[in-house]
Coordinates of C-alpha atoms and ligand atoms in Angstrom, one line a residue:
M1 CA -6.0 0.4 -25.1
T2 CA -8.8 -2.1 -26.9
K3 CA -11.5 -2.2 -24.7
Q4 CA -11.4 -5.9 -25.1
N5 CA -7.7 -5.8 -23.4
S6 CA -9.4 -3.2 -20.7
S7 CA -11.6 -5.7 -19.1
R8 CA -9.7 -8.8 -19.0
S9 CA -9.6 -9.9 -15.5
L10 CA -6.2 -10.6 -13.6
I11 CA -6.9 -13.8 -12.7
R12 CA -7.3 -14.2 -16.4
G13 CA -3.3 -12.9 -17.1
F14 CA -2.2 -15.3 -14.6
L15 CA -3.6 -18.4 -15.9
E16 CA -2.3 -17.1 -19.4
S17 CA 1.1 -17.5 -17.3
A18 CA 0.6 -20.4 -16.2
E19 CA -0.9 -22.2 -19.5
R20 CA 2.4 -20.8 -21.5
F21 CA 5.4 -21.5 -18.5
P22 CA 4.1 -23.8 -16.4
D23 CA 6.8 -25.1 -15.2
R24 CA 8.8 -21.8 -15.0
T25 CA 9.4 -20.8 -10.7
A26 CA 6.0 -18.2 -9.6
L27 CA 6.8 -18.0 -6.6
V28 CA 9.7 -17.7 -4.3
V29 CA 8.0 -17.6 -0.4
D30 CA 9.9 -18.7 3.0
G31 CA 12.3 -20.8 1.4
E32 CA 10.1 -22.8 -1.0
S33 CA 9.8 -22.4 -4.8
L34 CA 6.4 -23.0 -6.4
T35 CA 6.1 -23.5 -10.0
Y36 CA 3.0 -22.1 -12.2
S37 CA 1.0 -25.2 -11.9
S38 CA 1.6 -25.6 -8.7
L39 CA 0.4 -22.5 -7.5
R40 CA -2.5 -22.4 -9.9
R41 CA -3.1 -25.7 -8.4
L42 CA -3.1 -24.7 -5.0
A43 CA -5.4 -21.4 -5.8
G44 CA -7.9 -23.7 -8.1
R45 CA -8.9 -24.9 -5.2
I46 CA -9.4 -22.6 -2.8
A47 CA -11.4 -21.1 -5.6
S48 CA -13.5 -24.2 -5.9
A49 CA -13.5 -24.2 -1.8
I50 CA -15.2 -20.5 -2.2
A51 CA -17.6 -21.2 -4.9
E52 CA -18.6 -24.8 -3.3
N53 CA -19.2 -21.8 0.1
G54 CA -21.5 -19.7 -2.4
H55 CA -23.6 -18.9 0.0
T56 CA -21.7 -15.5 -0.2
R57 CA -23.3 -12.9 -1.6
S58 CA -20.0 -10.4 -0.5
P59 CA -18.1 -9.4 -3.6
L60 CA -15.1 -9.7 -1.4
V61 CA -13.6 -12.7 0.3
A62 CA -10.8 -12.0 3.3
V63 CA -7.5 -13.0 3.4
W64 CA -5.7 -13.1 6.4
A65 CA -2.0 -14.3 6.0
H66 CA 1.7 -13.0 5.8
R67 CA 4.4 -13.6 3.6
S68 CA 3.3 -17.3 3.1
Q69 CA 1.5 -19.6 0.5
T70 CA -1.3 -18.9 1.9
A71 CA -1.2 -15.2 1.4
Y72 CA -0.8 -15.6 -2.7
A73 CA -2.4 -18.4 -3.3
G74 CA -5.6 -16.8 -1.1
I75 CA -5.8 -13.3 -2.9
L76 CA -5.5 -15.5 -6.6
G77 CA -8.3 -18.0 -5.6
S78 CA -10.2 -15.1 -4.3
L79 CA -9.5 -14.3 -7.7
G80 CA -10.2 -17.1 -9.2
A81 CA -13.5 -17.3 -7.5
G82 CA -14.6 -14.1 -9.3
K83 CA -14.0 -12.2 -5.7
G84 CA -11.9 -9.2 -4.9
Y85 CA -10.0 -9.5 -1.5
V86 CA -9.1 -7.8 1.1
P87 CA -5.7 -7.9 2.8
L88 CA -5.6 -8.0 6.3
N89 CA -2.3 -8.1 8.4
P90 CA -1.4 -10.0 11.3
K91 CA 1.1 -7.5 12.3
F92 CA -2.1 -5.2 13.2
P93 CA -4.2 -4.8 16.0
L94 CA -6.2 -7.5 16.2
E95 CA -9.2 -4.8 16.8
R96 CA -8.6 -3.0 14.3
T97 CA -8.0 -6.2 11.7
C98 CA -11.4 -7.7 13.1
R99 CA -13.3 -3.9 12.0
M100 CA -11.7 -3.9 8.8
L101 CA -13.6 -7.5 8.2
A102 CA -17.1 -6.0 9.5
L103 CA -16.4 -2.9 6.9
A104 CA -15.9 -5.0 4.5
G105 CA -18.7 -7.3 4.9
C106 CA -17.0 -10.4 4.5
T107 CA -17.9 -13.8 5.4
V108 CA -15.3 -16.2 3.7
L109 CA -12.1 -15.5 5.7
I110 CA -8.6 -17.2 4.8
V111 CA -6.2 -18.0 7.1
G112 CA -2.2 -18.2 6.7
R113 CA -0.5 -20.7 9.2
E114 CA 0.7 -17.4 11.0
C115 CA -2.2 -16.5 12.3
L116 CA -3.1 -19.0 14.3
G117 CA -2.4 -17.6 17.0
Q118 CA -4.7 -14.4 16.9
L119 CA -7.7 -16.8 15.6
S120 CA -9.4 -17.2 18.8
G121 CA -9.3 -13.6 19.1
L122 CA -10.9 -12.7 16.0
L123 CA -13.2 -15.3 15.8
G124 CA -14.9 -14.0 19.8
S125 CA -14.8 -10.7 18.5
A126 CA -16.9 -11.7 14.6
D127 CA -20.5 -12.3 16.3
F128 CA -21.7 -13.3 12.6
P129 CA -20.8 -16.5 10.8
L130 CA -17.9 -17.0 8.9
T131 CA -16.9 -19.7 6.2
L132 CA -12.4 -19.6 7.1
I133 CA -10.4 -21.7 4.6
L134 CA -7.2 -22.5 6.0
P135 CA -5.6 -24.2 3.1
E136 CA -2.0 -24.9 5.4
V137 CA -3.3 -25.8 8.2
F138 CA -4.2 -29.6 8.3
D139 CA -5.8 -30.3 12.7
L140 CA -7.2 -27.0 14.0
G141 CA -7.8 -29.2 17.1
E142 CA -4.2 -27.7 19.7
F143 CA -5.6 -24.1 18.3
L144 CA -9.4 -23.6 18.7
P145 CA -12.3 -25.2 21.1
S146 CA -15.7 -25.8 19.2
R147 CA -17.0 -22.9 17.0
P148 CA -20.2 -23.8 16.2
N149 CA -21.3 -20.6 14.4
H150 CA -18.8 -21.1 12.0
R151 CA -17.4 -23.0 9.4
F152 CA -14.1 -24.2 8.8
I153 CA -12.1 -26.0 5.9
T154 CA -8.4 -26.9 6.3
A155 CA -5.9 -28.3 3.9
G156 CA -7.5 -31.8 3.3
Q157 CA -11.3 -30.7 3.4
L158 CA -9.8 -28.6 0.3
P159 CA -11.8 -29.7 -2.8
S160 CA -9.4 -31.6 -4.6
G161 CA -10.6 -30.3 -7.9
E162 CA -9.2 -26.6 -8.7
S163 CA -12.6 -24.3 -10.7
F164 CA -11.6 -21.1 -11.7
S165 CA -14.8 -19.1 -12.1
S166 CA -15.6 -18.8 -16.0
G167 CA -17.5 -15.3 -15.3
E168 CA -16.9 -12.7 -17.4
D169 CA -14.2 -10.6 -17.1
S170 CA -15.0 -7.1 -16.0
A171 CA -14.0 -3.9 -16.2
S172 CA -16.2 -3.1 -13.4
A173 CA -16.0 -6.3 -11.1
S174 CA -13.8 -6.1 -8.0
A175 CA -10.0 -6.7 -7.6
Y176 CA -9.4 -5.7 -3.8
L177 CA -10.4 -3.2 -1.1
L178 CA -7.5 -1.8 0.7
F179 CA -7.8 0.2 3.9
T180 CA -6.0 3.9 4.4
S181 CA -5.7 5.6 7.7
G182 CA -9.1 8.0 8.1
S183 CA -9.2 11.5 9.3
T184 CA -11.7 10.8 11.2
G185 CA -10.4 7.9 13.3
V186 CA -12.3 5.0 11.3
P187 CA -10.0 3.5 8.6
K188 CA -10.7 3.8 4.6
G189 CA -11.9 1.7 2.7
V190 CA -10.8 2.5 -0.7
P191 CA -12.4 -0.2 -3.4
I192 CA -10.4 -0.7 -6.7
N193 CA -11.7 -2.6 -9.9
Q194 CA -10.6 -5.1 -12.3
G195 CA -10.9 -2.3 -14.8
N196 CA -8.3 0.2 -12.4
V197 CA -5.5 -2.5 -12.2
R198 CA -5.7 -3.8 -15.9
S199 CA -5.1 -0.4 -17.0
Y200 CA -2.3 0.1 -14.7
V201 CA -0.4 -3.5 -15.4
D202 CA -0.8 -3.0 -19.0
Y203 CA 1.1 0.5 -18.9
I204 CA 3.7 -1.5 -16.3
C205 CA 4.2 -4.3 -18.6
R206 CA 4.8 -2.8 -21.4
R207 CA 6.5 0.7 -20.1
Y208 CA 9.6 -1.4 -18.4
D209 CA 9.2 -4.4 -21.2
V210 CA 8.6 -7.3 -18.4
N211 CA 9.0 -10.5 -19.2
E212 CA 9.8 -14.3 -17.9
H213 CA 13.0 -13.9 -17.2
D214 CA 12.2 -11.6 -14.7
R215 CA 12.6 -11.7 -10.8
F216 CA 10.5 -9.6 -8.9
S217 CA 11.1 -8.7 -5.1
Q218 CA 8.0 -8.2 -2.9
Q219 CA 8.9 -6.4 -0.3
F220 CA 5.2 -4.8 0.7
D221 CA 2.8 -5.5 3.1
L222 CA -0.1 -6.7 1.3
T223 CA -2.3 -4.6 2.7
F224 CA -0.2 -1.6 1.3
D225 CA -1.3 -1.3 -2.3
L226 CA 2.2 -0.9 -3.8
S227 CA 2.0 -5.2 -3.4
A228 CA -0.3 -5.5 -5.9
H229 CA 2.4 -3.8 -8.7
D230 CA 4.6 -7.2 -7.2
L231 CA 1.8 -9.4 -7.8
F232 CA 0.2 -8.6 -10.8
V233 CA 2.6 -7.1 -13.1
C234 CA 5.1 -10.4 -12.3
W235 CA 2.4 -13.1 -13.4
E236 CA 1.6 -11.0 -16.0
R237 CA 4.3 -11.9 -17.8
G238 CA 5.3 -15.0 -16.2
A239 CA 8.2 -13.6 -14.2
C240 CA 9.3 -15.1 -10.9
L241 CA 7.8 -13.2 -7.0
Y242 CA 10.6 -13.4 -4.5
C243 CA 9.0 -12.6 -0.9
V244 CA 12.0 -10.7 1.2
P245 CA 11.2 -12.3 4.3
E246 CA 10.4 -9.7 7.7
H247 CA 14.3 -10.3 8.7
S248 CA 15.2 -9.0 5.4
L249 CA 12.8 -6.2 4.8
M250 CA 14.8 -2.9 6.0
A251 CA 18.0 -4.3 4.8
P252 CA 17.4 -6.3 1.7
A253 CA 20.9 -5.9 0.2
K254 CA 22.0 -8.8 0.8
F255 CA 18.3 -10.5 -0.4
I256 CA 18.5 -8.7 -4.2
R257 CA 22.5 -10.3 -4.6
D258 CA 21.8 -14.2 -3.6
H259 CA 18.2 -14.0 -6.1
Q260 CA 19.7 -11.9 -8.7
V261 CA 16.5 -9.9 -8.8
T262 CA 16.1 -8.2 -11.7
M263 CA 13.0 -5.9 -10.6
W264 CA 13.4 -3.4 -7.3
F265 CA 10.0 -1.9 -6.3
S266 CA 10.0 -0.3 -2.5
V267 CA 9.4 3.4 -0.9
P268 CA 12.4 5.5 -0.8
S269 CA 12.8 5.1 3.0
V270 CA 14.4 1.6 2.0
A271 CA 17.0 3.1 0.4
G272 CA 18.1 5.4 2.5
L273 CA 18.6 2.8 5.5
L274 CA 20.7 0.6 3.1
E275 CA 22.6 3.9 2.5
K276 CA 22.8 5.0 6.7
M277 CA 24.3 1.3 7.1
R278 CA 26.8 1.6 4.4
L279 CA 25.3 -1.0 2.3
L280 CA 25.1 0.7 -1.2
P281 CA 28.0 0.4 -2.3
P282 CA 29.2 1.5 -6.4
G283 CA 28.4 -1.6 -8.0
C284 CA 26.7 -3.6 -5.5
F285 CA 23.4 -5.0 -7.2
P286 CA 24.2 -5.5 -10.9
S287 CA 21.4 -7.9 -11.1
L288 CA 19.0 -5.0 -11.1
R289 CA 17.3 -3.8 -14.5
C290 CA 14.1 -1.7 -13.4
S291 CA 14.8 -0.1 -9.6
L292 CA 11.2 1.6 -8.5
F293 CA 10.6 3.7 -5.6
C294 CA 7.2 5.0 -5.1
G295 CA 5.2 5.7 -1.9
E296 CA 6.7 8.8 -0.3
P297 CA 9.4 12.1 -1.5
L298 CA 12.7 10.5 -3.9
P299 CA 15.2 12.3 -2.2
A300 CA 17.7 13.2 -5.1
A301 CA 20.7 12.0 -2.5
Y302 CA 18.9 8.4 -2.7
A303 CA 18.5 8.1 -6.1
A304 CA 21.7 9.2 -6.6
S305 CA 22.9 6.4 -4.3
W306 CA 20.9 3.5 -5.8
Q307 CA 21.7 4.5 -9.5
E308 CA 25.5 4.1 -8.7
A309 CA 25.0 0.3 -6.4
A310 CA 22.5 -0.8 -10.0
P311 CA 24.7 1.0 -12.6
N312 CA 23.0 -1.8 -14.7
S313 CA 19.6 -0.2 -14.1
I314 CA 16.6 2.3 -14.2
V315 CA 16.0 4.5 -11.4
D316 CA 12.4 5.7 -11.6
N317 CA 10.6 7.4 -9.2
L318 CA 6.8 6.8 -9.1
Y319 CA 3.9 8.6 -8.0
G320 CA 0.5 7.8 -6.2
P321 CA -2.4 7.7 -3.8
T322 CA -4.5 4.6 -3.5
E323 CA -6.8 5.7 -5.3
A324 CA -5.8 6.0 -8.3
T325 CA -4.3 2.4 -7.9
I326 CA -0.7 1.9 -7.1
A327 CA 1.0 5.3 -9.1
I328 CA 0.0 6.8 -12.2
T329 CA 3.5 9.9 -12.5
H330 CA 7.3 8.9 -13.1
Y331 CA 10.2 10.0 -13.8
R332 CA 13.2 8.5 -15.0
W333 CA 16.0 9.5 -12.9
N334 CA 18.9 11.3 -14.9
S335 CA 23.0 11.2 -12.9
Q336 CA 23.4 14.5 -15.5
K337 CA 20.2 16.3 -15.8
S338 CA 17.9 15.2 -12.5
P339 CA 19.8 17.3 -9.9
G340 CA 19.4 20.8 -11.5
E341 CA 15.8 19.3 -12.2
C342 CA 15.1 18.4 -8.0
L343 CA 12.6 20.7 -6.5
N344 CA 14.2 21.3 -2.4
G345 CA 16.1 18.1 -2.7
I346 CA 13.5 16.4 -3.9
V347 CA 12.9 14.4 -7.5
P348 CA 10.1 15.6 -9.4
I349 CA 6.8 12.9 -9.7
G350 CA 7.2 13.9 -13.3
Q351 CA 5.0 13.2 -16.3
M352 CA 1.0 11.2 -16.0
F353 CA 1.2 7.6 -17.0
E354 CA -0.3 8.1 -20.9
G355 CA -4.5 7.9 -20.7
Q356 CA -4.6 9.0 -17.2
Q357 CA -5.1 13.6 -16.7
F358 CA -4.5 15.5 -14.2
R359 CA -5.2 19.5 -13.5
I360 CA -3.7 21.7 -10.9
T361 CA -6.1 23.2 -9.4
D362 CA -6.6 26.0 -6.4
S363 CA -9.3 26.1 -3.0
R364 CA -12.1 26.6 -5.5
G365 CA -11.4 24.1 -7.9
E366 CA -9.9 26.4 -10.8
S367 CA -6.9 25.6 -12.8
V368 CA -3.8 27.2 -11.8
P369 CA -1.4 28.5 -14.2
I370 CA 2.2 26.9 -15.2
G371 CA 4.6 27.6 -12.9
E372 CA 2.0 27.6 -9.9
V373 CA 1.6 25.8 -6.9
G374 CA -1.8 23.8 -6.1
E375 CA -3.7 20.5 -5.5
L376 CA -3.0 17.7 -7.9
C377 CA -6.3 16.2 -8.8
L378 CA -6.3 13.0 -10.7
S379 CA -8.6 11.4 -13.4
G380 CA -8.5 8.6 -15.8
S381 CA -9.1 4.7 -15.7
Q382 CA -7.1 3.9 -13.1
V383 CA -8.6 6.8 -10.8
A384 CA -11.6 4.7 -8.2
A385 CA -15.3 6.0 -8.1
G386 CA -15.4 6.6 -4.4
Y387 CA -14.9 5.3 -1.1
W388 CA -16.4 2.6 0.3
N389 CA -19.6 2.9 1.6
D390 CA -18.8 6.4 2.6
P391 CA -20.9 8.8 0.3
A392 CA -19.7 11.7 2.0
K393 CA -16.5 11.0 2.0
T394 CA -16.6 10.6 -1.8
R395 CA -17.8 13.8 -2.3
Q396 CA -15.7 15.9 -0.6
Q397 CA -12.6 14.0 -2.3
F398 CA -14.4 12.3 -5.8
V399 CA -15.5 15.8 -7.5
R400 CA -16.7 17.6 -10.9
L401 CA -14.4 20.5 -11.5
P402 CA -14.6 24.2 -13.5
G403 CA -14.0 23.9 -16.7
A404 CA -14.1 20.1 -16.7
R405 CA -17.5 19.0 -15.0
E406 CA -17.5 16.0 -17.9
R407 CA -15.4 13.8 -16.0
I408 CA -15.1 12.7 -11.8
W409 CA -11.5 14.0 -10.7
Y410 CA -10.0 12.8 -7.0
R411 CA -8.5 15.6 -4.9
T412 CA -5.3 14.3 -4.1
G413 CA -4.4 17.0 -1.3
D414 CA -1.1 16.8 -2.6
L415 CA 0.2 20.2 -3.9
V416 CA 2.2 20.1 -7.1
Q417 CA 3.6 22.4 -9.3
R418 CA 4.6 22.3 -12.7
D419 CA 7.9 23.1 -13.9
E420 CA 9.8 24.4 -17.2
A421 CA 10.4 20.7 -18.7
G422 CA 6.8 20.0 -18.0
N423 CA 7.5 17.8 -14.8
L424 CA 5.1 17.3 -11.7
C425 CA 7.6 18.6 -8.4
Y426 CA 6.4 17.7 -5.1
L427 CA 5.9 20.4 -2.3
G428 CA 4.0 19.2 0.2
R429 CA 0.3 18.4 1.3
V430 CA -2.7 20.2 2.2
D431 CA -4.3 18.5 5.4
H432 CA -1.9 17.1 8.2
Q433 CA -1.7 13.3 5.9
I434 CA 2.0 12.7 6.9
K435 CA 3.6 9.7 5.6
I436 CA 5.7 7.0 7.7
R437 CA 8.3 4.9 6.0
G438 CA 5.6 4.7 2.8
Y439 CA 2.8 4.3 5.3
R440 CA -0.1 6.7 5.0
V441 CA -1.2 8.1 8.2
E442 CA -3.6 10.9 8.9
L443 CA -2.7 12.4 12.8
Q444 CA -6.3 13.0 13.1
E445 CA -6.4 9.6 13.3
I446 CA -3.5 9.4 16.0
E447 CA -5.1 11.9 17.8
A448 CA -9.0 10.6 17.9
V449 CA -6.8 7.5 19.9
L450 CA -5.5 9.4 21.7
R451 CA -8.4 11.7 22.6
H452 CA -9.8 8.6 24.5
A453 CA -7.0 7.2 26.0
C454 CA -6.2 10.6 27.9
G455 CA -9.8 11.7 28.5
T456 CA -9.4 14.8 27.4
E457 CA -9.5 17.1 23.6
Q458 CA -5.8 18.4 24.4
V459 CA -4.1 16.2 22.0
V460 CA -2.4 17.2 19.6
S461 CA 0.8 14.9 17.3
V462 CA 3.9 15.3 15.4
P463 CA 6.0 13.7 12.8
W464 CA 9.3 12.9 14.2
P465 CA 11.8 12.5 13.5
V466 CA 12.2 13.7 10.1
N467 CA 14.9 12.7 7.8
S468 CA 15.8 14.0 4.2
G469 CA 11.9 15.3 4.4
T470 CA 10.8 12.4 5.8
A471 CA 8.9 11.0 8.9
E472 CA 10.7 7.9 11.1
G473 CA 7.4 8.0 13.7
V474 CA 5.6 10.5 15.2
V475 CA 5.3 11.9 19.0
A476 CA 2.4 13.4 21.0
F477 CA 1.5 16.6 23.6
V478 CA -1.5 16.8 25.7
S479 CA -2.5 18.9 28.6
G480 CA -5.0 18.8 30.9
V481 CA -4.4 14.7 31.6
K482 CA -5.3 13.4 35.5
G483 CA -2.4 11.2 36.5
F484 CA -0.9 11.1 32.8
D485 CA 0.5 7.6 32.7
Q486 CA 2.4 7.3 29.4
A487 CA 2.8 3.7 29.7
R488 CA -1.1 2.7 30.1
I489 CA -1.6 5.9 27.0
L490 CA 0.9 4.3 24.6
A491 CA -0.7 0.7 25.3
N492 CA -4.0 2.2 25.3
C493 CA -3.0 2.9 21.5
G494 CA -1.4 -0.5 20.3
D495 CA -4.5 -1.9 21.1
V496 CA -5.9 -0.3 18.0
L497 CA -3.1 1.2 16.3
P498 CA -0.5 -0.3 14.2
D499 CA 3.0 0.0 15.7
Y500 CA 3.9 2.9 12.6
M501 CA 0.9 5.4 14.0
V502 CA 2.2 4.4 17.8
P503 CA 3.7 7.6 19.3
K504 CA 6.8 7.1 20.3
K505 CA 6.7 9.5 23.2
I506 CA 4.2 11.3 24.5
Y507 CA 4.8 14.8 26.3
L508 CA 3.0 16.3 29.3
L509 CA 2.8 19.8 28.6
D510 CA 0.7 22.5 31.1
E511 CA -0.7 24.1 28.2
L512 CA -0.3 23.6 24.1
P513 CA 0.4 26.5 22.5
L514 CA -1.6 28.3 20.0
N515 CA -0.9 30.6 16.8
S516 CA -2.8 33.7 16.3
N517 CA -5.3 31.6 15.1
Q518 CA -6.1 30.3 18.1
K519 CA -5.0 26.8 17.0
I520 CA -2.3 24.7 17.6
D521 CA 0.8 25.6 17.0
R522 CA 2.5 22.8 15.4
G523 CA 5.2 24.5 14.0
E524 CA 6.1 25.7 17.6
L525 CA 6.3 22.6 19.2
R526 CA 8.5 21.1 16.2
K527 CA 10.3 24.1 17.9
L528 CA 11.1 22.4 21.0
L529 CA 11.4 18.9 19.5
L530 CA 14.2 20.7 17.4
E531 CA 15.7 22.9 20.5
G532 CA 15.9 19.6 22.8
A533 CA 14.3 21.4 25.0
L534 CA 11.6 18.5 26.4
A535 CA 12.8 16.4 28.9
Ligands
AMP601 P1 -0.9 5.6 -0.4 O1 -2.5 6.1 -0.5 O2 -0.6 5.0 0.7 O3 -0.2 5.1 -1.9 O4 0.3 7.0 -0.4 C1 -0.4 8.1 -1.4 C2 0.2 9.1 -0.8 O5 2.1 9.2 -0.6 C3 0.5 10.3 -1.9 O6 -0.6 11.0 -2.3 C4 1.2 11.3 -1.9 O7 1.4 12.3 -0.7 C5 2.7 9.9 -1.1 N1 3.6 9.7 -2.2 C6 3.5 8.8 -2.9 N2 4.1 9.0 -3.7 C7 5.3 10.1 -4.1 C8 6.3 9.9 -4.3 N3 7.0 9.2 -5.1 N4 6.8 11.7 -4.0 C9 5.8 12.4 -2.8 N5 4.9 12.0 -2.8 C10 4.6 10.7 -2.7

């Protein structure tokens, strides 16, 4: 890839498509279609509003919006003003959102109409002045009493001219900051720069030959980095983005057919659910030409059913952590060959993207011989430089490896093995990170909240139920809690954790079982759950 290309900004990709295809549809959301020129106009006015409030030195603008025009135009507007974006999710508890806003240090916040009901609460917790841009709200009167500390720019006050920052394209400029579950109990920020995403977008556009006739699904919440694939790969080539409405998220079969989607991207759990609901009959998705899965192990059975349902489509398993920008390995499903290449019924994660590097290491960081299990370490233009304002955590995960000290390696915590065909196969984790419907969850983060809510150190959480290797939720075990009140504890958890992290049930035991190392025996607890021995 040329140097010039690696520093080409994401907004440049969108603007060039808008130049080439002004009248093609760029976005379908909430029952409305926006052409490239109308989306560009809205994004340009938001970019102007950010620029006119240029007192912010922060490289980031927060976007608090969900499946609305404001969400997408807000992201483009932030990038158009030369800022990275920080997606915030109205489905998350307000306390978590406020924390992310403060950690990111944003002073400009773009707000969707769908968040207005929570706005007063957010401003009540923000102890620093904010500029709020509300592109779809004309009158704030009914939502807010006067807030002299903060500045509001409503739809009628948006500048009429569109302006996009003519700032230098630069690979090191911020693209986005995402927060993932943190083992210390505080969400962990992963800053991704323009160069990281540029490498990804260029590679994917070439691999899948994306063009202006493609119709992309937009299934992921914007707080999940896989959404960046949908937006930036789609707009890079003048294609159309179809935002899946909330009510179709877990059963999007009709949506795919109604919109004749050509490019599908989701976590495997969605395929599992469709299969369970018998919504994946052979040949039901003739429009699809690319079906991509990522975010959690892909069971072979799901890949096989999806391939039959989408006979004109390739089916690829992508793998990657947020720290390595969306995905960094791929494996193409082949109905004849692949069943024999799966390990434990799970599809291999395959080969590295061209130009990215990997090592499989033991606990000392030494490379293990081919065929042995070790931790996957990643390096290359897609890999972040470290965590947001967290040098200790950065030093722990972004390391130099013996024999490969010239570059920084990101230790993924994923256990893999290379098979004879050269494919990487995913085997599990070195730690207590799990996936729930594709969402990354550190069990320690749940346990930190439980400890606080229960007033005891004796807490542990276990993924449950687990189907085809994928967790559908967690349950917790506690002991030594005075006046155990499950409803109150769960309510406390719900105040700070997103719903998928809140335990489905809490069991009070006399004591937690210990293994021979005097550690809590999670295996024993799983056995109790399996045996149905708990009330
Ligand atoms: P996230 O940062 O939320 O994208 O989560 C990254 C983690 O999800 C990885 O470190 C893996 O543990 C898991 N993961 C992502 N894709 C796959 C896949 N295709 N197969 C198995 N695990 C995956």
